[in-house]
mmCIF file of C-alpha atoms and ligand atoms in Angstrom:
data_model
loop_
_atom_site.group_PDB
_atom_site.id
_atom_site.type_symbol
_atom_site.label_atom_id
_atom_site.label_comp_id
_atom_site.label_asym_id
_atom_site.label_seq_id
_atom_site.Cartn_x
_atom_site.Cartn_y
_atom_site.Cartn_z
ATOM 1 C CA UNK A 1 0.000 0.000 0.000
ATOM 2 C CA UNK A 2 3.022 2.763 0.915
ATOM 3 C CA UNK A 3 4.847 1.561 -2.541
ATOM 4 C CA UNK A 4 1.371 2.337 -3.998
ATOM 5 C CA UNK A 5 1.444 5.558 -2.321
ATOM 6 C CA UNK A 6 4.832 6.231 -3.334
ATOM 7 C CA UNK A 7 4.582 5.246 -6.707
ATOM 8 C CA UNK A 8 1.601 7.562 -6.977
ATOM 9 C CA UNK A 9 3.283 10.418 -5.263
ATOM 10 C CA UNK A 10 6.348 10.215 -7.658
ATOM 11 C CA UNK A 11 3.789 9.535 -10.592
ATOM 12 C CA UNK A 12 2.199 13.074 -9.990
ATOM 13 C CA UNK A 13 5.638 14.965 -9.026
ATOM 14 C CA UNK A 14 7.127 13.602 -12.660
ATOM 15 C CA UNK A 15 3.345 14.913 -14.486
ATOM 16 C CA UNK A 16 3.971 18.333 -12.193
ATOM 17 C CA UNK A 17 7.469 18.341 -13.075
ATOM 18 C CA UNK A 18 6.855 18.048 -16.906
ATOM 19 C CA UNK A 19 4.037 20.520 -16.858
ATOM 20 C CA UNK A 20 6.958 23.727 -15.653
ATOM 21 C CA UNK A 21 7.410 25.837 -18.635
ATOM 22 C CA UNK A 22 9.870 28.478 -17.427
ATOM 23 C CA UNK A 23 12.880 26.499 -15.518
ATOM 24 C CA UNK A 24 12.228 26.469 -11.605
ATOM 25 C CA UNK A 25 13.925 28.770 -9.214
ATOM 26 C CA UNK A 26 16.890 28.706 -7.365
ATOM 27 C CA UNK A 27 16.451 31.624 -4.688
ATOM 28 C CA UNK A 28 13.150 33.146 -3.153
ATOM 29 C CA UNK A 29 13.528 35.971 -5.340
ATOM 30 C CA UNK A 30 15.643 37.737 -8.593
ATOM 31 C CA UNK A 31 14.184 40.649 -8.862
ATOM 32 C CA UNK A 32 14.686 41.406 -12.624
ATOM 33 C CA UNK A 33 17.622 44.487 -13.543
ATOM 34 C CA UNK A 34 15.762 45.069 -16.159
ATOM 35 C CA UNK A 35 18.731 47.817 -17.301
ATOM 36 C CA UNK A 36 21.402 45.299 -17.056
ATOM 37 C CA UNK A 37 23.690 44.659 -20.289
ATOM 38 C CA UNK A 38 24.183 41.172 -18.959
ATOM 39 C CA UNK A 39 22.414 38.525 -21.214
ATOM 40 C CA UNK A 40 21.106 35.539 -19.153
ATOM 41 C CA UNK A 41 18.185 33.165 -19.445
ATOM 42 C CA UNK A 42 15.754 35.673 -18.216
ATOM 43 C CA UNK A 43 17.288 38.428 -16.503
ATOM 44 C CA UNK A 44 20.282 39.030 -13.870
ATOM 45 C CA UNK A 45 18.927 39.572 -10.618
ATOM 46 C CA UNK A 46 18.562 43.522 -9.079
ATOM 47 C CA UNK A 47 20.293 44.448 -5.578
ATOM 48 C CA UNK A 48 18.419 42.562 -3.096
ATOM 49 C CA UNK A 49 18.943 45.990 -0.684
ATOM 50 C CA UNK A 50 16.952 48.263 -3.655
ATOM 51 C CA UNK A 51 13.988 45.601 -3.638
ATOM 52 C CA UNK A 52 10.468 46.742 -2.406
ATOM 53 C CA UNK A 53 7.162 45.916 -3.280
ATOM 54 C CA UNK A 54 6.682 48.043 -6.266
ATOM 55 C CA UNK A 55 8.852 45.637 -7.886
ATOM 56 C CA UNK A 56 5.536 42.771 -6.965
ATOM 57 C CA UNK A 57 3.055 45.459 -7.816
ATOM 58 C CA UNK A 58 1.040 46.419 -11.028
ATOM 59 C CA UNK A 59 -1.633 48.695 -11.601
ATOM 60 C CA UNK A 60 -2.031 48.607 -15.326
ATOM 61 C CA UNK A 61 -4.902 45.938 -15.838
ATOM 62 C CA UNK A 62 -7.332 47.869 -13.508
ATOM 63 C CA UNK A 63 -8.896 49.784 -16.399
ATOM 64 C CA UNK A 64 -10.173 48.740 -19.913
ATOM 65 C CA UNK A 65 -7.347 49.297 -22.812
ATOM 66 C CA UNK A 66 -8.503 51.130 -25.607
ATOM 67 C CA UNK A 67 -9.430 49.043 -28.495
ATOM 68 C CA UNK A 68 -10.198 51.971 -31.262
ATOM 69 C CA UNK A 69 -7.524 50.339 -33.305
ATOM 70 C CA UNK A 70 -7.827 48.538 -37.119
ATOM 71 C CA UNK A 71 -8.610 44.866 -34.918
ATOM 72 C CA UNK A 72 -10.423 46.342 -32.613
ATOM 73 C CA UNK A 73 -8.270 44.565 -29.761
ATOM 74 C CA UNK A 74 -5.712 45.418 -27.448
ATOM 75 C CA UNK A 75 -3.598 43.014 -25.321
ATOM 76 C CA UNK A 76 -2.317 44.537 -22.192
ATOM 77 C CA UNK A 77 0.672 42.266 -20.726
ATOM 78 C CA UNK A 78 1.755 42.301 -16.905
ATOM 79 C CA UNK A 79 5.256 40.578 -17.319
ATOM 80 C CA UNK A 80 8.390 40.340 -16.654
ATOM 81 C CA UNK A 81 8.702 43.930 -18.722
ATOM 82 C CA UNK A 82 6.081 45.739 -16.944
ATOM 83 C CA UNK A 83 6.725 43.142 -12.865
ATOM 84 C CA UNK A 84 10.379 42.892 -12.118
ATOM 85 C CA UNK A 85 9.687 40.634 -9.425
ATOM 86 C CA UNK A 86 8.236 37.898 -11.790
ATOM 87 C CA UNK A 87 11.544 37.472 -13.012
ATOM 88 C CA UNK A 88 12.546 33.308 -12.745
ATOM 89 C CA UNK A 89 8.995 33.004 -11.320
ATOM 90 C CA UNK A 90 7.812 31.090 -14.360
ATOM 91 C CA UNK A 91 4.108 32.960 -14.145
ATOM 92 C CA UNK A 92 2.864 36.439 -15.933
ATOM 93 C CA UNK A 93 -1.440 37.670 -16.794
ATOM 94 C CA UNK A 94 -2.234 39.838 -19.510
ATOM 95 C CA UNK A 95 -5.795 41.575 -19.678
ATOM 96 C CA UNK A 96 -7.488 41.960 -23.201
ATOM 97 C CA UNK A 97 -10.045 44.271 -24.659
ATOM 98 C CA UNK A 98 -12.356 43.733 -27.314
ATOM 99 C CA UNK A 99 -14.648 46.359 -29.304
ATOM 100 C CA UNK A 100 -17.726 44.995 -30.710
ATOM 101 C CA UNK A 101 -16.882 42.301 -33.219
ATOM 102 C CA UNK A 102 -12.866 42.855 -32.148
ATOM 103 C CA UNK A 103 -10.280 40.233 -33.000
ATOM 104 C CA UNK A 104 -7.499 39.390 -31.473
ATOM 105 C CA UNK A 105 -6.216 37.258 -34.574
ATOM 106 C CA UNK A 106 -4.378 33.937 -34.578
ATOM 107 C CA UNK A 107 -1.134 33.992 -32.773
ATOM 108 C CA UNK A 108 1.224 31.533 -30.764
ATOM 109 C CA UNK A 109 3.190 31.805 -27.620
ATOM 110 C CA UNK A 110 6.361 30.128 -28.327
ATOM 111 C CA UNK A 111 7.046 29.273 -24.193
ATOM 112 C CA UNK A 112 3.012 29.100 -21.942
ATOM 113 C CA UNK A 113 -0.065 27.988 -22.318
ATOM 114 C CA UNK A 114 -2.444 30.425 -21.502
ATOM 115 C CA UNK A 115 -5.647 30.205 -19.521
ATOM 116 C CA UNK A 116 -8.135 32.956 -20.112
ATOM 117 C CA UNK A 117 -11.291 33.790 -17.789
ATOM 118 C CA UNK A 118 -13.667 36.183 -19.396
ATOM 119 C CA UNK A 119 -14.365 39.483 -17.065
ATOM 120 C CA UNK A 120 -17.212 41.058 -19.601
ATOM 121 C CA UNK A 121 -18.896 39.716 -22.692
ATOM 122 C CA UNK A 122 -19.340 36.521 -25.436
ATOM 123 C CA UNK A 123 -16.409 35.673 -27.543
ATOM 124 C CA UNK A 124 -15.538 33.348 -29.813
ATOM 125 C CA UNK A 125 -12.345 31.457 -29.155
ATOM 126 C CA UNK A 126 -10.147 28.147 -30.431
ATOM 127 C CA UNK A 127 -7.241 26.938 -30.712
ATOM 128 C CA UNK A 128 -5.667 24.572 -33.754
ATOM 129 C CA UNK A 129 -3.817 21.104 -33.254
ATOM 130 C CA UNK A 130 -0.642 20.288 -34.904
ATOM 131 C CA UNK A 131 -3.170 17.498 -36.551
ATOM 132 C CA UNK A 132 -4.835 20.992 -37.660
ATOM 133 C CA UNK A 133 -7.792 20.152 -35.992
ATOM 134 C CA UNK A 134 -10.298 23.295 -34.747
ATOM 135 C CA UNK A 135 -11.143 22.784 -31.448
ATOM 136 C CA UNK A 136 -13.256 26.316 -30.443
ATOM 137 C CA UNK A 137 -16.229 27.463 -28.175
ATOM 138 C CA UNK A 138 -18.050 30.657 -27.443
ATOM 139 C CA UNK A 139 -17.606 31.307 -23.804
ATOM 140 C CA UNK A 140 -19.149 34.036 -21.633
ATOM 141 C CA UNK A 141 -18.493 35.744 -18.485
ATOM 142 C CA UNK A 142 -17.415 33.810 -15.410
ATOM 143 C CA UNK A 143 -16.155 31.020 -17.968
ATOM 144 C CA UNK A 144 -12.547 29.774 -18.924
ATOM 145 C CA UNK A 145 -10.830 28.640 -22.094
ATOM 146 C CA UNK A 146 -6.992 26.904 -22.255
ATOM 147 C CA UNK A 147 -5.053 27.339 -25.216
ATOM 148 C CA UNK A 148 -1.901 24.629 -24.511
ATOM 149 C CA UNK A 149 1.423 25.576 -25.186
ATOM 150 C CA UNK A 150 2.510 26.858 -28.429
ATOM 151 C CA UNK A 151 -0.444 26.131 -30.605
ATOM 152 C CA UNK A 152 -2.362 29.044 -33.088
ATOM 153 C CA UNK A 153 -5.256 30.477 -31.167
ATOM 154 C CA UNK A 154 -7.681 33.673 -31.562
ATOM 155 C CA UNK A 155 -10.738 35.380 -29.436
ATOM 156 C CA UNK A 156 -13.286 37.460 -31.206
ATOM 157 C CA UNK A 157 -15.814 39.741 -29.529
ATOM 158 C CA UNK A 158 -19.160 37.805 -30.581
ATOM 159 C CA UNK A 159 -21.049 39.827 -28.266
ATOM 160 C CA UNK A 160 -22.962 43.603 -29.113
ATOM 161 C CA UNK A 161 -21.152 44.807 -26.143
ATOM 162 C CA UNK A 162 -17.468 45.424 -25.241
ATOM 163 C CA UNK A 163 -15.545 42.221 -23.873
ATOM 164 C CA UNK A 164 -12.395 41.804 -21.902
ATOM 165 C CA UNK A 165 -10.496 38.600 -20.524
ATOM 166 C CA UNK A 166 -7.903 38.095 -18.056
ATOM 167 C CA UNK A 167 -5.297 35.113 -19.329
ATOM 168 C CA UNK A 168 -2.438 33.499 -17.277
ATOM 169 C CA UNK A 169 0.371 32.540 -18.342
ATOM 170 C CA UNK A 170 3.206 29.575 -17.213
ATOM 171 C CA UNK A 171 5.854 32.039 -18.350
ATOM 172 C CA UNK A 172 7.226 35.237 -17.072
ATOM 173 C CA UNK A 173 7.858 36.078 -20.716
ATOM 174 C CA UNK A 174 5.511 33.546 -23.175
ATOM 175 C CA UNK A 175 6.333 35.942 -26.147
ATOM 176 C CA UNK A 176 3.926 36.119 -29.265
ATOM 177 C CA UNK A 177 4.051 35.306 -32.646
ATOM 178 C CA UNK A 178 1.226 36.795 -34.513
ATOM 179 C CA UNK A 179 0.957 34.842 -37.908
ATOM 180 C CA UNK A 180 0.001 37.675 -39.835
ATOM 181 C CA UNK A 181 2.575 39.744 -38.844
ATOM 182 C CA UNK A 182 5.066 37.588 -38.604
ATOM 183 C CA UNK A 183 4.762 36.365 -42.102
ATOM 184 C CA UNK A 184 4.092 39.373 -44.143
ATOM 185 C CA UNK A 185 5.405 42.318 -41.851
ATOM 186 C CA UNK A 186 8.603 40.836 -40.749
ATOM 187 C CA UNK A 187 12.101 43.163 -40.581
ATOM 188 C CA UNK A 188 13.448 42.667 -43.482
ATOM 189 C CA UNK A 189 10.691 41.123 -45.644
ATOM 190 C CA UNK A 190 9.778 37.747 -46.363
ATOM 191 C CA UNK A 191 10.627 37.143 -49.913
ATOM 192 C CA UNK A 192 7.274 37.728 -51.773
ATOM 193 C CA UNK A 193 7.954 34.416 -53.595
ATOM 194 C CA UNK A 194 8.049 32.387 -50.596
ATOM 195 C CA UNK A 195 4.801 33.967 -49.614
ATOM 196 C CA UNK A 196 3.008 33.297 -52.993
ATOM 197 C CA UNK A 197 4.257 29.430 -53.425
ATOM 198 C CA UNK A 198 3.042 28.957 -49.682
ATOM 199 C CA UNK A 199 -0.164 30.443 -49.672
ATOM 200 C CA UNK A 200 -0.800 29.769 -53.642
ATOM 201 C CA UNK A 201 -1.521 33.456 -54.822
ATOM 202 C CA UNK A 202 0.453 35.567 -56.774
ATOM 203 C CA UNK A 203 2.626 37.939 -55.934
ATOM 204 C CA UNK A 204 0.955 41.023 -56.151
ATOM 205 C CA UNK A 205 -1.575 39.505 -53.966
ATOM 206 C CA UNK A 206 1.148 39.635 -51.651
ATOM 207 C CA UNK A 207 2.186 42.733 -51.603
ATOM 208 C CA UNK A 208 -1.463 43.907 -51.272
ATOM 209 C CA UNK A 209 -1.224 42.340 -47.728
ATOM 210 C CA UNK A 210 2.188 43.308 -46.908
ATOM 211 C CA UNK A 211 1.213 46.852 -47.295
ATOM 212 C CA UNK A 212 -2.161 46.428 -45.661
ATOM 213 C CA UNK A 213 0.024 45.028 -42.616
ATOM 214 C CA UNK A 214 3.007 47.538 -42.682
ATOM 215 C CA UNK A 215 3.778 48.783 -39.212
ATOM 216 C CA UNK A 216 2.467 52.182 -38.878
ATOM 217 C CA UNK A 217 4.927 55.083 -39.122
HETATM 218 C C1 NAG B 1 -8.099 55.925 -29.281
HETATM 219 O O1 NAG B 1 -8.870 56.612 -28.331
HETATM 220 C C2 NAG B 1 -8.098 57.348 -27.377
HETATM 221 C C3 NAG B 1 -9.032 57.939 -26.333
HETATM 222 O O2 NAG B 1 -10.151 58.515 -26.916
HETATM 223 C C4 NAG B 1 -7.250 58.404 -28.080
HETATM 224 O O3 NAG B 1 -6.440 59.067 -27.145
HETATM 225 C C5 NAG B 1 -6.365 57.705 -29.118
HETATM 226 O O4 NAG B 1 -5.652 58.666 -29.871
HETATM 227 C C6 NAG B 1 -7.225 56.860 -30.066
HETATM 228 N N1 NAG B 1 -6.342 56.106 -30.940
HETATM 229 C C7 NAG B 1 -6.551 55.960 -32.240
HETATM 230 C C8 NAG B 1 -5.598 55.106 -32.988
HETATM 231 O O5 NAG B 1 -7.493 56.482 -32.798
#
């Protein structure tokens, strides 16, 4: 019965253990230096003398972002960038606002899944599986949605009313790849004739996109 118990115990640690994006910790705290020219797998730990709880603290997902924008989206991170204290932590939230009918359009994060719980309004949400299989829902307030690690996902404002989430993160940093952007607003270009083989239109095609997507000046 203990061996049982053991074998269990160990069973779950391993399924825990495999589950950690960022790497685990080594010290109760590295509070990031965000300034530092040191490059290190996250970032070089601040003066533990100049730490206080400002470096724990964030204010900037109390109020709705402002979505008048061409998706009609905005994504508002609380991260390592914006918490210093988060920094080997291996956790971050971002808040996101919707317009009417917004989009925030398929994108990947390279290094979390993502849990979202829906503060305000009816969205539309999925993810796609390496088998490129759809898996998607409409979900309303009070409800969650998981998008695992790495795989294209979107939200769209369904709803006639603004809509916001809150989505965690099992990353101080998950980064985003945003396929649209990435493929035809990338610094420098991607060749317009890998574009047009891979998405079988021609080439003008592709520059009518590229332009559409061009980073405002
Ligand atoms: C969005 O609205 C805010 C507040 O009204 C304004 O300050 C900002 O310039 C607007 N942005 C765009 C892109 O229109």
């Amino acid at each position: 019965m203990e061996a049982f118990v053991a074998l269990f115990l160990t069973t779950f640690a391993l399924v825990l253990g495999a589950a950690v994006a960022d790497p685990d910790l080594l010290q109760d705290i590295c509070v990031a230096d965000l300034s530092s020219g040191v490059k290190v797998n996250g970032f070089p730990c601040k003066n533990p003398s100049s730490v206080g709880a400002d470096d724990f603290f964030f204010a900037g997902l109390a109020k709705p972002g402002f979505t008048n924008n061409t998706l009609g989206s905005l994504v508002t991170g609380a991260n390592v960038e914006k918490i210093p204290g988060l920094n080997t932590l291996g956790v971050s939230l971002s808040r996101i606002d919707y317009a009417p009918g917004g989009l925030n359009p398929p994108h990947t994060h390279p290094r979390a899944t993502e849990i979202v719980f829906v503060l305000e309004g009816e969205l539309e949400v999925g993810f796609i599986t390496t088998s490129n299989v759809l898996i998607s829902k409409s979900i309303r307030k009070g409800e969650i949605f998981v998008f695992p690690k790495g795989l294209v996902h979107f939200q769209k404002n369904i709803g006639m009313m603004p809509a916001s989430v809150i989505a965690a993160f099992n990353s101080q940093l998950p980064g985003t790849q945003s396929l649209a952007a990435t493929l035809f607003a990338a610094t420098p270009t991607v060749p317009d004739d890998v574009l047009s083989k891979a998405f079988q239109i021609g080439t003008k095609q592709v520059q009518k996109i590229k332009s559409r997507l061009a980073p405002k000046k």
